[in-house]
């Protein structure tokens, strides 16, 4: 049986600030404290771990790590409406809405730690005829 992805954990210096940022983006709530918190995102969860807590749990695990080196993707019904909402909330936009030739419309933002978040919707691919 293939493993099932149930979530992702982000390691940060400020657990509650990052968890609150994602909770506001995803219209949900934060469960946890300054050491560990979670935010539900559709069928999966986002976990937020403190750097000190990770280092205590797995000594040496934080050596050579950094932020901003991955993307998190969320499917939405309307990228343009989401974009307007993000702008109104003062979120840092990395790339405004664009449509890709393979049939995906996306808006890219940065979270407070510098990670890229992609809100996208699948759309019909443009005809090449």
XYZ file of N, CA and C in Angstrom:
387
model
N 0.846 -1.189 0.000
C 0.000 0.000 0.000
C 0.886 1.247 0.000
N 0.558 2.171 -0.854
C 1.316 3.412 -0.940
C 1.024 4.286 0.281
N 2.046 4.951 0.849
C 1.808 5.854 1.971
C 0.850 6.988 1.585
N 0.099 7.471 2.554
C -0.845 8.559 2.354
C -0.314 9.812 3.020
N -0.192 10.886 2.267
C 0.233 12.158 2.826
C -0.926 12.756 3.617
N -0.690 13.046 4.881
C -1.744 13.611 5.720
C -1.448 15.040 6.155
N -0.252 15.505 5.871
C 0.085 16.870 6.258
C 1.556 17.149 6.051
N 1.938 18.350 6.433
C 3.326 18.771 6.353
C 3.621 19.584 7.607
N 4.838 19.507 8.080
C 5.249 20.272 9.247
C 6.231 21.359 8.857
N 5.982 22.564 9.301
C 6.874 23.684 9.063
C 7.601 23.998 10.362
N 8.891 24.163 10.279
C 9.707 24.465 11.446
C 10.020 25.950 11.406
N 9.779 26.625 12.519
C 9.844 28.075 12.537
C 10.320 28.589 13.890
N 10.756 29.819 13.918
C 11.130 30.475 15.170
C 9.894 30.959 15.929
N 8.782 31.226 15.221
C 7.589 31.765 15.851
C 6.367 30.943 15.453
N 6.121 29.882 16.192
C 5.066 28.923 15.886
C 3.697 29.592 15.779
N 3.322 30.352 16.785
C 1.972 30.924 16.783
C 1.776 31.955 15.682
N 2.796 32.746 15.378
C 2.649 33.741 14.303
C 2.453 33.055 12.960
N 3.256 32.026 12.663
C 3.137 31.347 11.377
C 1.834 30.549 11.301
N 1.476 29.877 12.382
C 0.223 29.116 12.398
C -0.978 30.050 12.223
N -0.951 31.196 12.867
C -2.036 32.163 12.741
C -2.134 32.696 11.317
N -0.991 32.963 10.679
C -0.971 33.400 9.285
C -1.710 32.392 8.409
N -1.368 31.097 8.538
C -2.017 30.066 7.719
C -3.486 29.889 8.097
N -3.824 29.974 9.359
C -5.220 29.851 9.772
C -6.060 30.951 9.122
N -5.531 32.163 9.076
C -6.255 33.258 8.441
C -6.364 33.044 6.931
N -5.300 32.545 6.297
C -5.358 32.264 4.856
C -6.404 31.215 4.519
N -6.559 30.252 5.413
C -7.389 29.086 5.127
C -8.745 29.103 5.842
N -9.088 30.224 6.450
C -10.383 30.364 7.134
C -10.604 29.268 8.176
N -9.623 29.073 9.035
C -9.737 28.056 10.067
C -9.100 28.566 11.357
N -8.849 27.678 12.285
C -8.307 28.074 13.580
C -7.006 27.344 13.881
N -6.302 27.843 14.873
C -5.050 27.253 15.344
C -5.347 26.411 16.579
N -4.742 25.248 16.649
C -4.835 24.406 17.832
C -3.406 24.139 18.299
N -3.045 24.591 19.478
C -1.702 24.342 19.991
C -1.160 25.515 20.768
N 0.167 25.542 20.891
C 0.828 26.589 21.662
C 2.124 27.011 20.970
N 2.970 27.736 21.693
C 4.194 28.272 21.082
C 5.245 27.212 20.745
N 5.056 25.971 21.202
C 6.001 24.898 20.866
C 5.544 24.076 19.670
N 4.227 23.830 19.584
C 3.661 23.032 18.497
C 2.208 23.438 18.289
N 1.823 23.627 17.049
C 0.442 23.977 16.719
C 0.061 23.314 15.404
N -1.240 23.184 15.185
C -1.743 22.628 13.933
C -2.849 23.510 13.374
N -3.004 23.412 12.061
C -4.063 24.086 11.319
C -4.600 23.072 10.324
N -5.897 22.857 10.301
C -6.498 21.925 9.343
C -6.664 22.611 7.994
N -6.321 21.888 6.937
C -6.394 22.424 5.572
C -7.038 21.372 4.681
N -8.351 21.444 4.548
C -9.042 20.432 3.751
C -8.877 19.072 4.406
N -8.367 18.105 3.668
C -8.182 16.768 4.199
C -6.860 16.539 4.890
N -5.980 17.527 4.899
C -4.661 17.369 5.506
C -4.490 18.390 6.624
N -3.346 18.336 7.251
C -3.055 19.283 8.312
C -1.688 19.905 8.121
N -1.563 21.119 8.611
C -0.262 21.776 8.667
C 0.157 21.775 10.123
N 1.359 21.282 10.372
C 1.915 21.315 11.712
C 3.002 22.378 11.774
N 3.142 23.017 12.914
C 4.147 24.049 13.102
C 4.958 23.689 14.332
N 6.258 23.522 14.147
C 7.152 23.115 15.211
C 8.140 24.235 15.511
N 8.462 24.417 16.778
C 9.506 25.386 17.107
C 10.859 24.757 16.784
N 11.806 25.598 16.385
C 13.153 25.100 16.094
C 13.764 24.473 17.344
N 13.576 25.111 18.487
C 14.124 24.578 19.738
C 13.488 23.231 20.072
N 12.182 23.124 19.852
C 11.494 21.864 20.124
C 11.973 20.736 19.225
N 12.196 21.030 17.949
C 12.719 20.010 17.022
C 14.113 19.575 17.438
N 14.933 20.545 17.782
C 16.308 20.231 18.179
C 16.316 19.377 19.445
N 15.398 19.646 20.347
C 15.311 18.851 21.569
C 14.824 17.435 21.253
N 13.849 17.324 20.339
C 13.284 16.024 19.985
C 14.268 15.190 19.166
N 14.964 15.842 18.213
C 15.894 15.155 17.328
C 17.202 15.964 17.326
N 18.100 15.714 18.285
C 19.330 16.502 18.387
C 20.113 16.516 17.068
N 20.530 17.715 16.658
C 21.284 17.886 15.423
C 20.425 18.074 14.192
N 19.099 17.979 14.318
C 18.222 18.036 13.153
C 18.137 19.418 12.516
N 18.483 20.455 13.231
C 18.354 21.804 12.692
C 19.630 22.305 12.016
N 20.705 21.543 12.095
C 21.962 21.944 11.456
C 21.781 22.018 9.944
N 22.105 23.158 9.368
C 22.067 23.324 7.916
C 20.680 23.530 7.334
N 19.677 23.741 8.179
C 18.330 23.960 7.646
C 18.088 25.442 7.396
N 17.083 25.733 6.608
C 16.714 27.118 6.312
C 15.242 27.201 5.975
N 14.766 28.403 5.719
C 13.365 28.631 5.363
C 13.274 29.072 3.916
N 12.087 28.981 3.362
C 11.832 29.498 2.030
C 12.313 28.622 0.896
N 12.446 27.336 1.120
C 12.987 26.465 0.079
C 11.985 25.439 -0.431
N 10.707 25.700 -0.264
C 9.686 24.800 -0.780
C 8.417 25.588 -1.048
N 7.468 24.932 -1.689
C 6.162 25.547 -1.911
C 5.082 24.675 -1.289
N 4.017 25.313 -0.890
C 2.812 24.630 -0.422
C 1.711 25.047 -1.386
N 0.930 24.080 -1.858
C -0.114 24.379 -2.840
C -1.495 24.078 -2.279
N -2.438 25.005 -2.579
C -3.823 24.848 -2.190
C -4.703 25.079 -3.407
N -5.613 24.155 -3.662
C -6.589 24.310 -4.730
C -7.718 25.204 -4.219
N -8.122 26.180 -5.043
C -9.220 27.087 -4.703
C -10.197 27.154 -5.871
N -11.397 27.643 -5.610
C -12.416 27.750 -6.661
C -12.180 28.930 -7.593
N -11.618 30.029 -7.064
C -11.496 31.252 -7.842
C -10.209 31.989 -7.449
N -9.178 31.822 -8.260
C -7.874 32.443 -7.980
C -7.978 33.960 -7.930
N -8.725 34.556 -8.823
C -8.802 36.014 -8.866
C -9.492 36.581 -7.629
N -10.527 35.927 -7.152
C -11.182 36.356 -5.919
C -10.227 36.179 -4.744
N -9.483 35.078 -4.726
C -8.515 34.837 -3.653
C -7.431 35.909 -3.682
N -6.973 36.255 -4.870
C -5.956 37.307 -5.017
C -6.441 38.628 -4.417
N -7.660 39.025 -4.731
C -8.206 40.275 -4.193
C -8.256 40.239 -2.669
N -8.623 39.099 -2.147
C -8.672 38.930 -0.687
C -7.277 39.018 -0.066
N -6.280 38.414 -0.714
C -4.897 38.457 -0.220
C -4.352 39.881 -0.234
N -4.603 40.598 -1.321
C -4.155 41.986 -1.430
C -4.792 42.826 -0.327
N -6.095 42.657 -0.124
C -6.805 43.416 0.904
C -6.259 43.125 2.305
N -5.757 41.903 2.500
C -5.203 41.519 3.798
C -3.746 41.936 3.965
N -3.147 42.502 2.916
C -1.756 42.954 3.011
C -0.724 41.849 2.895
N -1.108 40.709 2.320
C -0.193 39.581 2.152
C 0.813 39.904 1.045
N 2.071 39.485 1.221
C 3.108 39.706 0.220
C 2.863 38.824 -0.998
N 2.603 39.441 -2.131
C 2.351 38.709 -3.376
C 3.689 38.484 -4.079
N 4.025 37.230 -4.331
C 5.256 36.904 -5.060
C 5.021 36.972 -6.568
N 3.832 36.553 -7.002
C 3.469 36.591 -8.425
C 1.958 36.697 -8.527
N 1.461 37.761 -9.169
C 0.005 37.921 -9.294
C -0.582 36.805 -10.162
N -1.904 36.712 -10.240
C -2.529 35.634 -11.001
C -2.025 35.553 -12.445
N -1.670 34.345 -12.827
C -1.257 34.050 -14.199
C -1.875 32.720 -14.600
N -2.030 32.538 -15.911
C -2.556 31.282 -16.439
C -1.444 30.570 -17.185
N -1.229 29.318 -16.811
C -0.188 28.501 -17.429
C -0.750 27.778 -18.651
N 0.104 27.477 -19.643
C -0.381 26.821 -20.859
C -0.964 25.423 -20.630
N -0.649 24.801 -19.517
C -1.155 23.454 -19.244
C -2.504 23.475 -18.535
N -3.082 24.662 -18.302
C -4.426 24.738 -17.753
C -4.478 24.906 -16.252
N -3.684 25.805 -15.735
C -3.723 26.108 -14.305
C -3.564 27.612 -14.122
N -4.414 28.194 -13.308
C -4.314 29.612 -12.965
C -3.849 29.687 -11.511
N -2.822 30.503 -11.244
C -2.193 30.540 -9.923
C -1.911 31.952 -9.462
N -1.902 32.121 -8.149
C -1.338 33.308 -7.506
C -0.370 32.787 -6.444
N 0.832 33.366 -6.420
C 1.892 32.928 -5.511
C 2.132 34.001 -4.464
N 2.230 33.581 -3.202
C 2.515 34.510 -2.112
C 3.693 33.985 -1.302
N 4.175 34.805 -0.386
C 5.200 34.371 0.575
C 4.607 34.410 1.969
N 4.905 33.374 2.759
C 4.494 33.395 4.158
C 5.524 34.200 4.965
N 5.284 34.440 6.239
C 6.220 35.260 7.015
C 7.645 34.703 7.111
N 7.815 33.405 6.904
C 9.148 32.804 6.921
C 9.792 32.767 5.536
N 9.099 33.231 4.508
C 9.654 33.272 3.155
C 9.274 32.102 2.275
N 8.510 31.154 2.788
C 8.074 30.014 1.979
C 7.042 30.476 0.957
N 7.038 29.827 -0.198
C 6.090 30.151 -1.258
C 4.801 29.348 -1.056
N 3.663 30.027 -1.202
C 2.353 29.393 -1.141
C 1.667 29.664 -2.471
N 1.201 28.609 -3.121
C 0.538 28.699 -4.418
C -0.936 28.374 -4.247
N -1.792 29.361 -4.503
C -3.226 29.119 -4.588
C -3.537 28.971 -6.067
N -4.140 27.857 -6.457
C -4.372 27.610 -7.876
C -5.758 27.053 -8.123
N -6.181 27.184 -9.385
C -7.392 26.507 -9.847
C -7.071 25.907 -11.212
N -7.580 24.715 -11.429
C -7.427 24.084 -12.739
C -8.479 24.664 -13.674
N -8.057 25.002 -14.875
C -8.939 25.563 -15.903
C -8.676 24.815 -17.191
N -9.568 24.921 -18.179
C -9.304 24.255 -19.458
C -8.023 24.814 -20.100
N -7.193 23.930 -20.595
C -5.969 24.348 -21.293
C -6.354 25.065 -22.579
N -5.636 26.139 -22.938
C -5.946 26.837 -24.183
C -5.791 25.920 -25.389
N -6.622 26.116 -26.360
C -6.566 25.334 -27.587
C -5.359 25.753 -28.418
N -4.690 24.807 -29.031
C -3.538 25.118 -29.877
C -3.911 25.101 -31.347
N -5.211 24.945 -31.640
C -5.658 24.876 -33.050
C -5.717 26.238 -33.668
